Each structure stands twice: as structure tokens, then as C-alpha cells.
Coordinates of C-alpha atoms and ligand atoms in Angstrom, one line a residue:
X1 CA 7.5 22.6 -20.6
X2 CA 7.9 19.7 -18.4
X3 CA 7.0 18.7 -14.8
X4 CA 9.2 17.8 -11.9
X5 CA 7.7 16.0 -8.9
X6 CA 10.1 14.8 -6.3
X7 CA 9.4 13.3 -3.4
X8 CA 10.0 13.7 0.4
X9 CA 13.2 11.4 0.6
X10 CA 13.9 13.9 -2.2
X11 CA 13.9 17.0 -0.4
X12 CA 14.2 15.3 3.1
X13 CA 17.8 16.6 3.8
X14 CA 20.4 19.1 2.5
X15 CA 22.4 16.2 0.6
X16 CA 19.5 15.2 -1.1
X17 CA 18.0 19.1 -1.6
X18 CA 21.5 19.2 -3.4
X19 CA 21.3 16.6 -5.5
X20 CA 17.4 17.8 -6.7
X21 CA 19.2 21.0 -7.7
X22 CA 22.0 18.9 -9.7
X23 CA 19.2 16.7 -11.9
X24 CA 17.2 19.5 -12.7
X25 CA 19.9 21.9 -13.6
X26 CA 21.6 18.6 -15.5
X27 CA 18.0 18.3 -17.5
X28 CA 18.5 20.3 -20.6
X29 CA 14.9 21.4 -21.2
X30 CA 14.5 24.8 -20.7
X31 CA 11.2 25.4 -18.8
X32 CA 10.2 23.4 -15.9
X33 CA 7.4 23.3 -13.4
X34 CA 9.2 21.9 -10.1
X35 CA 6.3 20.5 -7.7
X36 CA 7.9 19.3 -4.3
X37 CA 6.3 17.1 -1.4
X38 CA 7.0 18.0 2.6
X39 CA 10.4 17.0 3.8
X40 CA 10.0 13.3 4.4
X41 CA 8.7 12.6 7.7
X42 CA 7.4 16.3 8.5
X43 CA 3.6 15.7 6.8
X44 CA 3.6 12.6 9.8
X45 CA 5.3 15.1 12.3
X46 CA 2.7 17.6 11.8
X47 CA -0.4 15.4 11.8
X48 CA 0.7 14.2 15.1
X49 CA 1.4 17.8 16.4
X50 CA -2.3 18.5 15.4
X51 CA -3.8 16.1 16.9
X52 CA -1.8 15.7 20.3
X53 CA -2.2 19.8 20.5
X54 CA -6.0 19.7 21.8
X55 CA -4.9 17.8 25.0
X56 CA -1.0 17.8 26.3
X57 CA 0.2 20.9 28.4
X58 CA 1.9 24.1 26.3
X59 CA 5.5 22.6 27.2
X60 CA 4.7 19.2 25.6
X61 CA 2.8 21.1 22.6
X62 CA 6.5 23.4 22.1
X63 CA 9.0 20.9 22.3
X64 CA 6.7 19.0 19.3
X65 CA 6.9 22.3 17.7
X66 CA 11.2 22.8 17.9
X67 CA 11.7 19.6 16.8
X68 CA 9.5 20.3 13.6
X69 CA 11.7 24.2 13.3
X70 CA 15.3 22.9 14.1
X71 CA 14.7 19.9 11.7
X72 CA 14.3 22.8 9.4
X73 CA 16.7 25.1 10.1
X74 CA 19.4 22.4 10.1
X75 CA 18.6 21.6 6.7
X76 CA 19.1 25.6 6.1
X77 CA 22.3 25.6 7.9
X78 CA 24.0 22.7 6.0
X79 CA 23.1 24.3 2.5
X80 CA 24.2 27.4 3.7
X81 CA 21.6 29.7 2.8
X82 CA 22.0 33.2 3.3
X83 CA 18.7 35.5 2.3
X84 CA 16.6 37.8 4.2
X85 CA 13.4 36.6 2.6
X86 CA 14.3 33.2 3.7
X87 CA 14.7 34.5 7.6
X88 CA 11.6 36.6 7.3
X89 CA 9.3 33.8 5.6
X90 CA 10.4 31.1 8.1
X91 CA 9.9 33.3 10.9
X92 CA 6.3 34.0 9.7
X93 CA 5.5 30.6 9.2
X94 CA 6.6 28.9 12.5
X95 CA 5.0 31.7 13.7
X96 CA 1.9 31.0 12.5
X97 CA 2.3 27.4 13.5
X98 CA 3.0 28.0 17.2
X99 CA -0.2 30.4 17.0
X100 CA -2.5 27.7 15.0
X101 CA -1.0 24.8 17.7
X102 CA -2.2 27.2 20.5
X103 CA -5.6 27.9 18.8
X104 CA -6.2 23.9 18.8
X105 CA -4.9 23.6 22.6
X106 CA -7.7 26.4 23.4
X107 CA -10.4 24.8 21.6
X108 CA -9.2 21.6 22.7
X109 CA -10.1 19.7 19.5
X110 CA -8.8 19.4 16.3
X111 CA -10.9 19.3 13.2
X112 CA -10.1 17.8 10.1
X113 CA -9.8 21.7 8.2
X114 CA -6.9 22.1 11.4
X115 CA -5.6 18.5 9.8
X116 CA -5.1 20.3 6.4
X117 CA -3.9 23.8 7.6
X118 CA -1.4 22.3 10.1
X119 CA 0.0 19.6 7.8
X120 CA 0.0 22.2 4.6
X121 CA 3.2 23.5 6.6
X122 CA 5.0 20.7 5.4
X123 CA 5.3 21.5 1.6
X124 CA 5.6 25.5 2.5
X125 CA 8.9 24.9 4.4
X126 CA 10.6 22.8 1.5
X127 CA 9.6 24.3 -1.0
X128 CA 10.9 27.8 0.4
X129 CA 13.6 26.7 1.4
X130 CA 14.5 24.8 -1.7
X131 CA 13.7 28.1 -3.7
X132 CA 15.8 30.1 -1.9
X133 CA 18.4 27.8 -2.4
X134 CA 18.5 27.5 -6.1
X135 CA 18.2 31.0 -6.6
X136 CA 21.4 31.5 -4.3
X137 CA 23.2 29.0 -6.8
X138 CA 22.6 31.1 -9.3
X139 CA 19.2 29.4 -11.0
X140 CA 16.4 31.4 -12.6
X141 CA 13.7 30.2 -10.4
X142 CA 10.9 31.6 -8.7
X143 CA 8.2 30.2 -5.8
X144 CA 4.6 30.1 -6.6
X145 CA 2.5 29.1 -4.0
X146 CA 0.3 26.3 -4.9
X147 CA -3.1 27.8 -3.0
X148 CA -3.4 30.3 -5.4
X149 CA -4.4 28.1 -8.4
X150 CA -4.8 24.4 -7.1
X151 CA -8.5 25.1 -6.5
X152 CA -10.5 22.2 -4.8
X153 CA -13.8 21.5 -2.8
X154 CA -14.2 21.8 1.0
X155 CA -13.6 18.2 1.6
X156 CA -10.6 18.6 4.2
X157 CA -7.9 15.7 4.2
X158 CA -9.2 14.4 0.9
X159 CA -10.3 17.4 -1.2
X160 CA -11.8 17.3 -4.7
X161 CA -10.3 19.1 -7.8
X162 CA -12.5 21.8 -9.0
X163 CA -11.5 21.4 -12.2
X164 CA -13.6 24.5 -13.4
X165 CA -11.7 26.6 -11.5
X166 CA -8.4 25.3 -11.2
X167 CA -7.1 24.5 -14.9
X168 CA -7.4 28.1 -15.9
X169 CA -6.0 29.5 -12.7
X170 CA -3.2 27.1 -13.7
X171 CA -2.6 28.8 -17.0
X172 CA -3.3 32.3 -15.8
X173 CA -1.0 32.1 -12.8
X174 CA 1.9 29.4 -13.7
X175 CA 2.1 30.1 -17.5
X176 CA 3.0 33.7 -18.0
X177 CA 5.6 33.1 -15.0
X178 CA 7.5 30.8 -16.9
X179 CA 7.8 33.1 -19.7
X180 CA 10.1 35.4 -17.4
X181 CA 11.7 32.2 -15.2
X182 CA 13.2 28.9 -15.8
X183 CA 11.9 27.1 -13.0
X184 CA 8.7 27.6 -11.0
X185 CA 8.7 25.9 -7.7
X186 CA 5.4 25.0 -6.0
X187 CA 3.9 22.4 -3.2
X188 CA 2.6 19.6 -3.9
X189 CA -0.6 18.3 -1.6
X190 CA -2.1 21.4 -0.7
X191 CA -4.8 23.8 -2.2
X192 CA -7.5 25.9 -1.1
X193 CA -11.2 26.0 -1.4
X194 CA -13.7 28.5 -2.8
X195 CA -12.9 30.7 0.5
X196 CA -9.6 30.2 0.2
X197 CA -9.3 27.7 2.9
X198 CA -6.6 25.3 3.0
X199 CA -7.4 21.7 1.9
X200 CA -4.9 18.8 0.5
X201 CA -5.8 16.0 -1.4
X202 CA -4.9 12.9 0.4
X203 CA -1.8 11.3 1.9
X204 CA 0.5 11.1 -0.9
X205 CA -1.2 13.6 -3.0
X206 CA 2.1 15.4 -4.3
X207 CA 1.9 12.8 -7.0
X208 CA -1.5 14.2 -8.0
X209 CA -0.5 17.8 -8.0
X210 CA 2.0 17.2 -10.5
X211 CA -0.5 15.4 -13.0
X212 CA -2.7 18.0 -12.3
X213 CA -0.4 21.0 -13.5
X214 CA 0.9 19.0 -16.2
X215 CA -2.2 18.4 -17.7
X216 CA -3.2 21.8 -17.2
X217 CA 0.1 23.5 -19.1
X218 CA -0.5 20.9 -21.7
X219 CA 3.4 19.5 -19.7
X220 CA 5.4 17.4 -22.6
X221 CA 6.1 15.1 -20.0
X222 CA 5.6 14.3 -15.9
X223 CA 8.1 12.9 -14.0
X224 CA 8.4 11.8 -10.6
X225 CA 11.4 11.6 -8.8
X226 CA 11.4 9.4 -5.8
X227 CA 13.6 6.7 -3.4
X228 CA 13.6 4.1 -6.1
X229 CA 14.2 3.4 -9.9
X230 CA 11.0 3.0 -11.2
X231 CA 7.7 1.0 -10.6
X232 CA 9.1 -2.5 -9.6
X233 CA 7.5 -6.0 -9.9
X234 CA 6.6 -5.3 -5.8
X235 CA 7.6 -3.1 -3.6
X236 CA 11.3 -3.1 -3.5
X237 CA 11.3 -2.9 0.4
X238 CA 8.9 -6.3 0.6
X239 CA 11.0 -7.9 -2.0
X240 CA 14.6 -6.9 -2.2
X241 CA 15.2 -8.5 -5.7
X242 CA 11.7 -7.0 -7.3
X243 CA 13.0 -5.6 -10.9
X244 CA 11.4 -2.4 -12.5
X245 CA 9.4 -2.4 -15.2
X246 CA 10.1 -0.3 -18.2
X247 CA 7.3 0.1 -19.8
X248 CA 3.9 -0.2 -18.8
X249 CA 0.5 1.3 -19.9
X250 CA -1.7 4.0 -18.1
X251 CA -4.2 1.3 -16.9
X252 CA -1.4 -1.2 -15.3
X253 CA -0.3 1.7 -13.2
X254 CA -3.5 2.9 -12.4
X255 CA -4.7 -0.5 -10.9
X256 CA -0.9 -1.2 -9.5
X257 CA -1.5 2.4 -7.1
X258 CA -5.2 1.9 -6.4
X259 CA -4.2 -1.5 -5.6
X260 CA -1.4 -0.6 -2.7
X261 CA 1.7 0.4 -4.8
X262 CA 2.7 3.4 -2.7
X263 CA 5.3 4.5 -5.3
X264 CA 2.0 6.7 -7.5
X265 CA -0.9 8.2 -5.6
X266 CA -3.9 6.3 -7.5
X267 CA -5.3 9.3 -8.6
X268 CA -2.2 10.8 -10.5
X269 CA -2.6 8.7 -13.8
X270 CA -5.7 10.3 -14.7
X271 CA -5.1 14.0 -15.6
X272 CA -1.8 12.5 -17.5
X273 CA -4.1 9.8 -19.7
X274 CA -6.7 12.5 -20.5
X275 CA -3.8 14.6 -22.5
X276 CA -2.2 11.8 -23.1
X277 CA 0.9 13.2 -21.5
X278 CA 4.1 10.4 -20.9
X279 CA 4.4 9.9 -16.8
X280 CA 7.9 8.6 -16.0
X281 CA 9.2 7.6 -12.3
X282 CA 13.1 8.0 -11.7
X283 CA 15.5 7.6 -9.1
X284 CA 16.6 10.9 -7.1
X285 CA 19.5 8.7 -5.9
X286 CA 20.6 7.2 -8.9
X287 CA 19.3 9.7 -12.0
X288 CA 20.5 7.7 -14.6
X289 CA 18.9 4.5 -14.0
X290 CA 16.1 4.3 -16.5
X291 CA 13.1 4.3 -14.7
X292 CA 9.7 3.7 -15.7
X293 CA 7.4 4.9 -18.5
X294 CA 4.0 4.9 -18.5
X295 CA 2.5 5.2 -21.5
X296 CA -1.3 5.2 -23.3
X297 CA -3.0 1.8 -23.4
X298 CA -3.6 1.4 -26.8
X299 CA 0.5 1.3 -27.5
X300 CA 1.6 -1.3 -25.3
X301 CA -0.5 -4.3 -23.0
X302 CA 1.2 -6.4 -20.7
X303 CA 1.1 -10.4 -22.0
X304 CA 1.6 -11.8 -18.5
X305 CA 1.4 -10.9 -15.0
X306 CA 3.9 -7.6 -14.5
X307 CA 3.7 -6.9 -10.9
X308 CA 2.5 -8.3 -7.3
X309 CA 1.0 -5.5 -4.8
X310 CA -0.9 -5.4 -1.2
X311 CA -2.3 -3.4 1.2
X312 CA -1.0 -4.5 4.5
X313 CA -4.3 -3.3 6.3
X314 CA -7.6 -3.3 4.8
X315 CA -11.1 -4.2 6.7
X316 CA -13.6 -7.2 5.8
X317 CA -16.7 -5.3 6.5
X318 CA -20.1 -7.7 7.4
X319 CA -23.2 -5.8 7.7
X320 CA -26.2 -7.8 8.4
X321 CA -30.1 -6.6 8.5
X322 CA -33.1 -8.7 10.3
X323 CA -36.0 -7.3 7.5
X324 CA -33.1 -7.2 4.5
X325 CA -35.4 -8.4 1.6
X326 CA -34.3 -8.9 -2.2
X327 CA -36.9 -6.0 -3.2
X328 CA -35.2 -3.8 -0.7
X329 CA -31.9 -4.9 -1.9
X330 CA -30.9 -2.0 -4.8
X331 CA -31.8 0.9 -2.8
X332 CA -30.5 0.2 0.5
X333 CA -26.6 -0.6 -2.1
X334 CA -27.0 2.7 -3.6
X335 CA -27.6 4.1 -0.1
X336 CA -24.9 2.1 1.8
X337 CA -22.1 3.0 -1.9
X338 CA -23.0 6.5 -1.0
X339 CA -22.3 6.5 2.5
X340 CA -19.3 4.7 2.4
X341 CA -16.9 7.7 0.1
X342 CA -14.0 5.4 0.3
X343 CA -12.1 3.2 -1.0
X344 CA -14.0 -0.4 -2.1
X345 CA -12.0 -2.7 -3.1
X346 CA -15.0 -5.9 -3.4
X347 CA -18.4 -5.7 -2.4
X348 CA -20.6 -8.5 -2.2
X349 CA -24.3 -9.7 -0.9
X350 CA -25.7 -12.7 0.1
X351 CA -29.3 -12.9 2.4
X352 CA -29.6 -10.6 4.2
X353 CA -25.5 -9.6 4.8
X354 CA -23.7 -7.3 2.3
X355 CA -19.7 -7.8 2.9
X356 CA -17.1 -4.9 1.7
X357 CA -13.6 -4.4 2.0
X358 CA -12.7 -0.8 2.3
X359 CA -9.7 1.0 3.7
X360 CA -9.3 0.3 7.7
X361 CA -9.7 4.2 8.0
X362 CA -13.3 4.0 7.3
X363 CA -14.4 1.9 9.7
X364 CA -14.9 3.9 12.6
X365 CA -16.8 6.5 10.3
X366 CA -19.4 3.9 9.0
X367 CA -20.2 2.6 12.2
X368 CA -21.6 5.7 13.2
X369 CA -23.3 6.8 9.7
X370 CA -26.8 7.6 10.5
X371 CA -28.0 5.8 7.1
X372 CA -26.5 2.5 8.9
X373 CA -28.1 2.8 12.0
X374 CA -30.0 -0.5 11.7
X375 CA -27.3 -2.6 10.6
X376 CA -25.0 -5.2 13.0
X377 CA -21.4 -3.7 12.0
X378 CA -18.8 -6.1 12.3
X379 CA -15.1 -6.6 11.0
X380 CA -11.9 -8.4 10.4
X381 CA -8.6 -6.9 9.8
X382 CA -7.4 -8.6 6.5
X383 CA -4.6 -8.0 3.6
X384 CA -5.5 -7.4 0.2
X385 CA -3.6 -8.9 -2.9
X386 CA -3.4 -8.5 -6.1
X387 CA -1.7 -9.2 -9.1
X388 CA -1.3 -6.9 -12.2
X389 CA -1.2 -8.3 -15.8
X390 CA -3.0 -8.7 -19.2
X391 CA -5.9 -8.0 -20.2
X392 CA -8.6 -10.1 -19.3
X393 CA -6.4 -12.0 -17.3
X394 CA -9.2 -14.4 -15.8
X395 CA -11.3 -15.0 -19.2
X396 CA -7.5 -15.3 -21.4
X397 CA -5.1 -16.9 -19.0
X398 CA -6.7 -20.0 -17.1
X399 CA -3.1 -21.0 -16.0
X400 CA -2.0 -17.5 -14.6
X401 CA -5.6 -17.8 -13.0
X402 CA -5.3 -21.3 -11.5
X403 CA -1.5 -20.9 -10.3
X404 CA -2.5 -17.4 -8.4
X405 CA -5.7 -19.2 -7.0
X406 CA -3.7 -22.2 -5.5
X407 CA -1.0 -20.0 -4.0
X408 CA -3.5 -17.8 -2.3
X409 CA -5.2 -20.9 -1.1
X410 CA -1.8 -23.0 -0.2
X411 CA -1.0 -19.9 2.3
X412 CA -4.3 -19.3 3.7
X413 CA -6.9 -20.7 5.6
X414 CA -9.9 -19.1 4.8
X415 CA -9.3 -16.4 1.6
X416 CA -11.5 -15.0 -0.9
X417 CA -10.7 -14.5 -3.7
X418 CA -11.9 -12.3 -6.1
X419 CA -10.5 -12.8 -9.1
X420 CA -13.3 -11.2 -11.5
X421 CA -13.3 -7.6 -10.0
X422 CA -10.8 -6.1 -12.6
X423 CA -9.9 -6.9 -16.0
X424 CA -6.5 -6.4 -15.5
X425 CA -6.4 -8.0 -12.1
X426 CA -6.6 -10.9 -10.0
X427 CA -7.3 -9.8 -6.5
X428 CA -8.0 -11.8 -2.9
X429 CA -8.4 -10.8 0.6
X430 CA -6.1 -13.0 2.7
X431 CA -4.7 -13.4 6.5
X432 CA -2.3 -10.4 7.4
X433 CA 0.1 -12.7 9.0
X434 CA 0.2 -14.6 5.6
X435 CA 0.4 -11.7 3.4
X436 CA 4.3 -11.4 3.0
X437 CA 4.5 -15.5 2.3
X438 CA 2.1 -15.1 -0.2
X439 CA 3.4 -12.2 -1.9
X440 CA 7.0 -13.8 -2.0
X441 CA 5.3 -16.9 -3.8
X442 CA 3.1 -15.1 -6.4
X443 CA 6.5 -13.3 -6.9
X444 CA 8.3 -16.2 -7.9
X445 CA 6.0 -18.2 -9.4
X446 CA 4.0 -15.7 -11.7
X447 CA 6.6 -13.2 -12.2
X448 CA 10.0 -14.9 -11.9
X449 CA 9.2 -18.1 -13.5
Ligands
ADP501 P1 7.8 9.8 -2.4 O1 8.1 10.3 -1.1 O2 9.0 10.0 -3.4 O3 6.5 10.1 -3.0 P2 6.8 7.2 -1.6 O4 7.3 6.7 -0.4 O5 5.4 7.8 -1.6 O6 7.8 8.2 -2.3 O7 6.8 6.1 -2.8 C1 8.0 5.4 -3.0 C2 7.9 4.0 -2.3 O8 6.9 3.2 -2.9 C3 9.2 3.2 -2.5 O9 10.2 3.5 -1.5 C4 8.6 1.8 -2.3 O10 8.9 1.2 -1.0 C5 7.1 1.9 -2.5 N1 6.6 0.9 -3.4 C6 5.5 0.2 -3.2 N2 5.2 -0.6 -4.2 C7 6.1 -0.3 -5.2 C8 6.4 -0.8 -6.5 N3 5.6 -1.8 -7.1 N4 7.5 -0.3 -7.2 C9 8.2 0.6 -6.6 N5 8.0 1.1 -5.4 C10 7.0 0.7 -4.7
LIG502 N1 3.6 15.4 2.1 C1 2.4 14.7 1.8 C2 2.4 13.3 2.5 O1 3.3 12.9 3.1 C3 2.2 14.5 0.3 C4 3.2 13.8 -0.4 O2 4.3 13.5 0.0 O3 2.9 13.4 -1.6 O4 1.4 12.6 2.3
MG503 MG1 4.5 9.4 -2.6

């Protein structure tokens, strides 16, 4: 059995709904798990519709709502679907979505469990309507819905595998199906919690659900199918002449998606390394480009630096304390690491201030956390940077080192740089107006050179 993931530029019109069907009936292996992501765009559509639903008027809150359902139904239209169950499910579902709008307009707030349920519509559409559609062209295929087995915590918008529960509801509900079908469709993004609420598991998350299932059918292989041919020395849209990489190792594209890489969510390595199961990324638009593996660490290890990657947005975090004393210093870290659930990308102390940089999202959040109360909060919107290599790229490689320090420093006035914070990594938080200058330098000069 293998695993299918494609992406929403994959699914996000009928062309390209076409040309998902052509790869995977073109893929020889007979038993596929086919996990899709929300038609591009939608996932952001719906957020929006969530929020903006507790406080414009019901004519506002509708016309949100038909732009979502005509996008839809055009896509239905141009593949030419004909099928009862597709008319009844879509009618259900927008249904329910003009109802769940309505609830949030009456309660005039949206909570982040509305977030999850609203936005979970997103992967329910495509992946219906994709089903539908293979099965008109003849395939063996048939739709599982992903809240039945991927089973999670009751942390809405960013929801925690229960792995307990949802490896064997994996192989008791996925498993015997695809002794009877070909091809089993299912969502990416979304799952439900011990009540069976909805929850999803982060922005990006489709990724994540594909590991997930492949690890827990024991998949021979993962691929995801996306917009471009692989992972690429940096983000092909920053740098137009970026080249993919081939071959890298588990750990490289671990760091390269926690890192910024949008092209993996950070967490979908992990389920794949534990089985040891081959992830490859591939081009829905051009199938027979090679792509890139990823494979175990022990096989293969980068000997210079393989990739450049940011995040565009990330916040410098200073929180000073009048009393903060050294004694008092461990507790009142373990405290502040547990009340920050986020992403850190650097942490330092010094005195009597402790500096983080965390994602931009969590900033509001800590400056009301109880735990924090006594603490001056204040921050700077920053980039982060980093570049991917070898192993022990700061102890082994002083030149890589002292080449990515002077080009951070050559472009910036005031950067940190913190180059001991991964092994495979040399990392600094820099200007946001410098960040595309820098990253076109560390291109060239680490990578192209
Ligand atoms: P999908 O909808 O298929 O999940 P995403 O938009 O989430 O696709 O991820 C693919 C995008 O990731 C690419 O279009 C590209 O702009 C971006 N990206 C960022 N860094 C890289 C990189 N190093 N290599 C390839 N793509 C990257
Ligand atoms: N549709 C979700 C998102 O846009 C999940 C995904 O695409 O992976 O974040
Ligand atoms: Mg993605």
C-alpha cells in the first residue's frame, strides 16, 4: 500500500482535479490511500467566514457563504459530474454551513472549536467531490471520512494525535476497505476528539495526516504531491533559480520545515522516520520530474549547506522582571517553556530579561498568560534564517560558519545570530526588510558557489 497526499493547488480546480486522477491511475501500485487537502484557498475562505460571521449583517455573512458554494459547484460543473449522492451530500453540507455561520452570528463570537468545525468543510467538499468523480471515470474508489479514525485531543486549531486511539482505528477502519477497493479517499487536516468533536492539526496539516496513515498501515512509501518538483535549495517563489534536492535525510527536512520551508508541515517527518517509511515530494504539474526523497539518516548526510529557509514573520520577545534572581531563574523557565506551547525557535537569558523568538501568533496569547502577569512584555517583529547542512555544521565547518556569519552581518544592523541552536543548522534573527537580500546572498554564496 502506498500513500497519496496532494495538495490544495492539487485539487484547487477541475484541470488540476483531472490531472490528480491521471497520476494516480498512471501509478501502477495497486492499493492506495489517497489523502487530499481543501481546495486551495477555501481553508483561508472559511477561516475568514468564521470569524467575520459573529459581527457583519446576515446579507454580508451569505454572500461569504455563495462565494465558498459556487466556487464549488463550478468545479463540479466543469468535470461534469453527474451523481445523486454527490447532489445530496453537497446539499447537506452547505447546509450545515449556512446553519453553523448563523449559530456564530447568534452567539456573536467565534471560538477556536467554531475555527475547526467551519474550516474542516474545506477537505469534506474536495474530497467528495474528487470521489465522486473518480468513481464516475470508472475507478474502484471509495470515501472514508477522516473523523472516524484520525483521533486527536481537544486542542482546537492545533490538536494532538492520540496515538492510542488512532493507529488502531486506522487499521480497523482504512485496512479491511482496501481489501474490497483500490483507492480510499480521505481529508487531510481534520479529526475528531474523544467526543467526537471536530479538531485539525494546524495550518498545513494535510502533510501530517498522510504520515500519520502511512505509518499506521505500515504505507511502503508517502508521497506528497504539491505545486513544485521537490524540496528546493529555497523556496522556489523567493528564489526563482533555487534547484531541488534529490536526496536528503529525515533530519535535513525535519529542520528545513520547522525552520519555514512551507513545502512539509514540520511535524510530517516523524511518523514516516519511526517506520522508517521513504517520504517523496513530486510535482502535480509536471509528474515526471523527479522530486525529492527523503530518506533515514544513517544512509545519507549532507557534506555542505543544502538549503536556505526563513520565516518572513517571527517575534523577538523581551521579558524583563524587577526581583528576577539567578536562584529563581530555573523555575520561573520551566514555568514561562510551559506557558508559551509554541513554537521557540531561540531562547535566551541575561539579568534579569529572558529573550525568545516564537511564532508572531503567540504574542497576543502570552501577554495575557496569568503565569506572566509580573513581567514587562515587549517585542520586535523580526525574520528568522537559517541555513540547512552537515552535521555539526558549526564545530566541522568554520568556513561555512564564518561566511554565513558575515553575510548575516554585512545585511544587517543589529542581528543575532545563533548559530549553536541546531546541529544541522546555522540560524539568526535579522531585519524583515533585509531578509530577502540576505537570503539571495547565503543562496549564492553557500549554495551556488
Ligand atoms: P500544498 O498546498 O501542496 O501543501 P504548500 O503551499 O503548502 O503546498 O507548499 C508548497 C510551497 O512551499 C511551494 O509552492 C513553495 O513556494 C513553498 N516552499 C517553501 N520553501 C520551499 C523549499 N525549500 N522547497 C520547495 N518549496 C518550498
Ligand atoms: N487545508 C489546510 C490548510 O490550508 C490543510 C492543508 O492544506 O494541508 O492549512
Ligand atoms: Mg502544504
Amino acid at each position: 500500500m502506498i500513500v497519496m497526499k496532494f495538495g490544495g493547488t492539487s485539487v484547487g480546480t477541475a484541470e488540476a482535479m483531472k490531472q490528480v486522477a491521471a497520476i494516480i491511475q498512471n501509478d501502477t501500485r495497486k492499493k492506495k490511500v489517497v489523502v487530499l487537502s481543501a481546495c486551495s484557498g477555501i481553508t483561508n475562505k472559511l477561516l475568514y467566514l468564521a470569524k467575520k460571521s459573529a459581527y457583519i449583517d446576515e446579507q454580508e455573512r451569505i454572500s461569504l457563504i455563495e462565494e465558498i458554494i459556487l466556487f464549488h459547484s463550478d468545479i463540479i460543473i466543469s468535470l461534469g459530474i453527474e451523481s445523486p449522492n454527490l447532489d445530496a451530500q453537497f446539499t447537506l453540507i452547505t447546509k450545515e454551513i449556512y446553519e453553523f455561520c448563523e449559530g456564530i452570528s447568534l452567539l456573536g463570537e467565534c471560538t477556536p472549536r467554531s475555527l475547526d468545525r467551519l474550516s474542516s468543510f474545506g477537505e469534506l467538499l474536495s474530497t467528495l467531490i474528487f470521489s465522486e468523480y473518480i468513481k464516475g471515470i470508472g475507478l474502484h474508489a471509495e470515501l472514508v471520512n477522516a473523523l472516524s479514525f484520525m483521533k486527536t485531543d481537544s486542542t482546537y486549531t492545533s490538536a494532538h494525535i492520540q496515538y492510542d486511539s488512532m493507529v488502531p482505528q486506522v487499521q480497523k477502519i482504512i485496512i479491511p476497505k482496501c481489501e474490497h477497493n483500490d483507492i480510499i479517499i480521505t481529508q487531510g487536516f481534520i479529526g475528531s476528539d474523544e467526543h467526537d468533536i471536530v479538531t485539525t492539526l494546524g495550518r498545513g496539516g494535510s502533510d501530517f495526516s498522510a504520515a500519520l496513515i502511512g505509518m499506521a498501515i505500515e504505507a511502503q512509501e508517502i508521497i506528497i504531491w504539491t505545486d513544485v518538483s521537490g524540496i528546493a535549495s529555497a523556496d522556489p517563489k523567493l528564489i526563482s533559480h533555487a534547484h531541488t534536492i534529490e536526496k536528503m535525510s529525515f533530519q535535513e527536512a525535519r529542520l528545513l520545515s520547522f525552520f519555514g520551508a512551507k513545502v512539509l508541515h514540520p511535524e510530517t517527518i516523524l511518523p514516516a522516520i519511526k517506520h522508517n517509511i521513504p517520504v517523496i515530494v513530486k510535482n502535480t504539474f509536471s509528474p515526471h520530474d523527479k522530486g525529492t526523497t527523503i530518506v533515514s539518516d544513517s544512509s545519507y548526510s549532507a557534506s555542505k549547506i543544502i538549503s536556505v529557509t526563513s520565516k518572513n514573520a517571527v517575534g523577538l520577545v523581551e521579558f524583563t522582571h524587577q526581583t528576577f534572581s539567578i536562584t529563581q531563574k530555573m523555575s520561573i523557565i520551566g514555568e514561562f517553556l510551559d506557558t508559551l506551547q509554541c513554537d521557540l525557535y531561540a531562547f535566551g537569558c541575561l539579568e534579569n530579561t529572558m529573550y525568545a523568538v516564537i511564532s508572531l501568533d503567540r504574542i497576543n496569547f502570552l501577554s495575557k498568560a496569568e503565569s506572566l502577569k509580573d513581567w514587562d512584555i515587549s517585542y520586535k517583529d523580526q525574520s528568522f534564517i537559517a541555513a540547512i547542512g552537515p552535521n555539526k555544521v558549526s564545530d566541522k565547518y568554520p568556513d561555512i560558519l564564518s561566511t554565513f556569519n558575515q553575510i548575516i552581518c554585512q545585511h544587517n544592523s543589529m542581528p543575532i545570530l545563533l548559530s549553536g541552536i541546531s546541529e544541522y543548522a546555522l540560524c539568526a534573527v535579522i531585519d524583515q526588510k533585509s531578509l530577502h537580500q540576505t537570503l539571495i546572498s547565503l543562496h549564492s554564496e553557500l549554495i551556488e558557489q
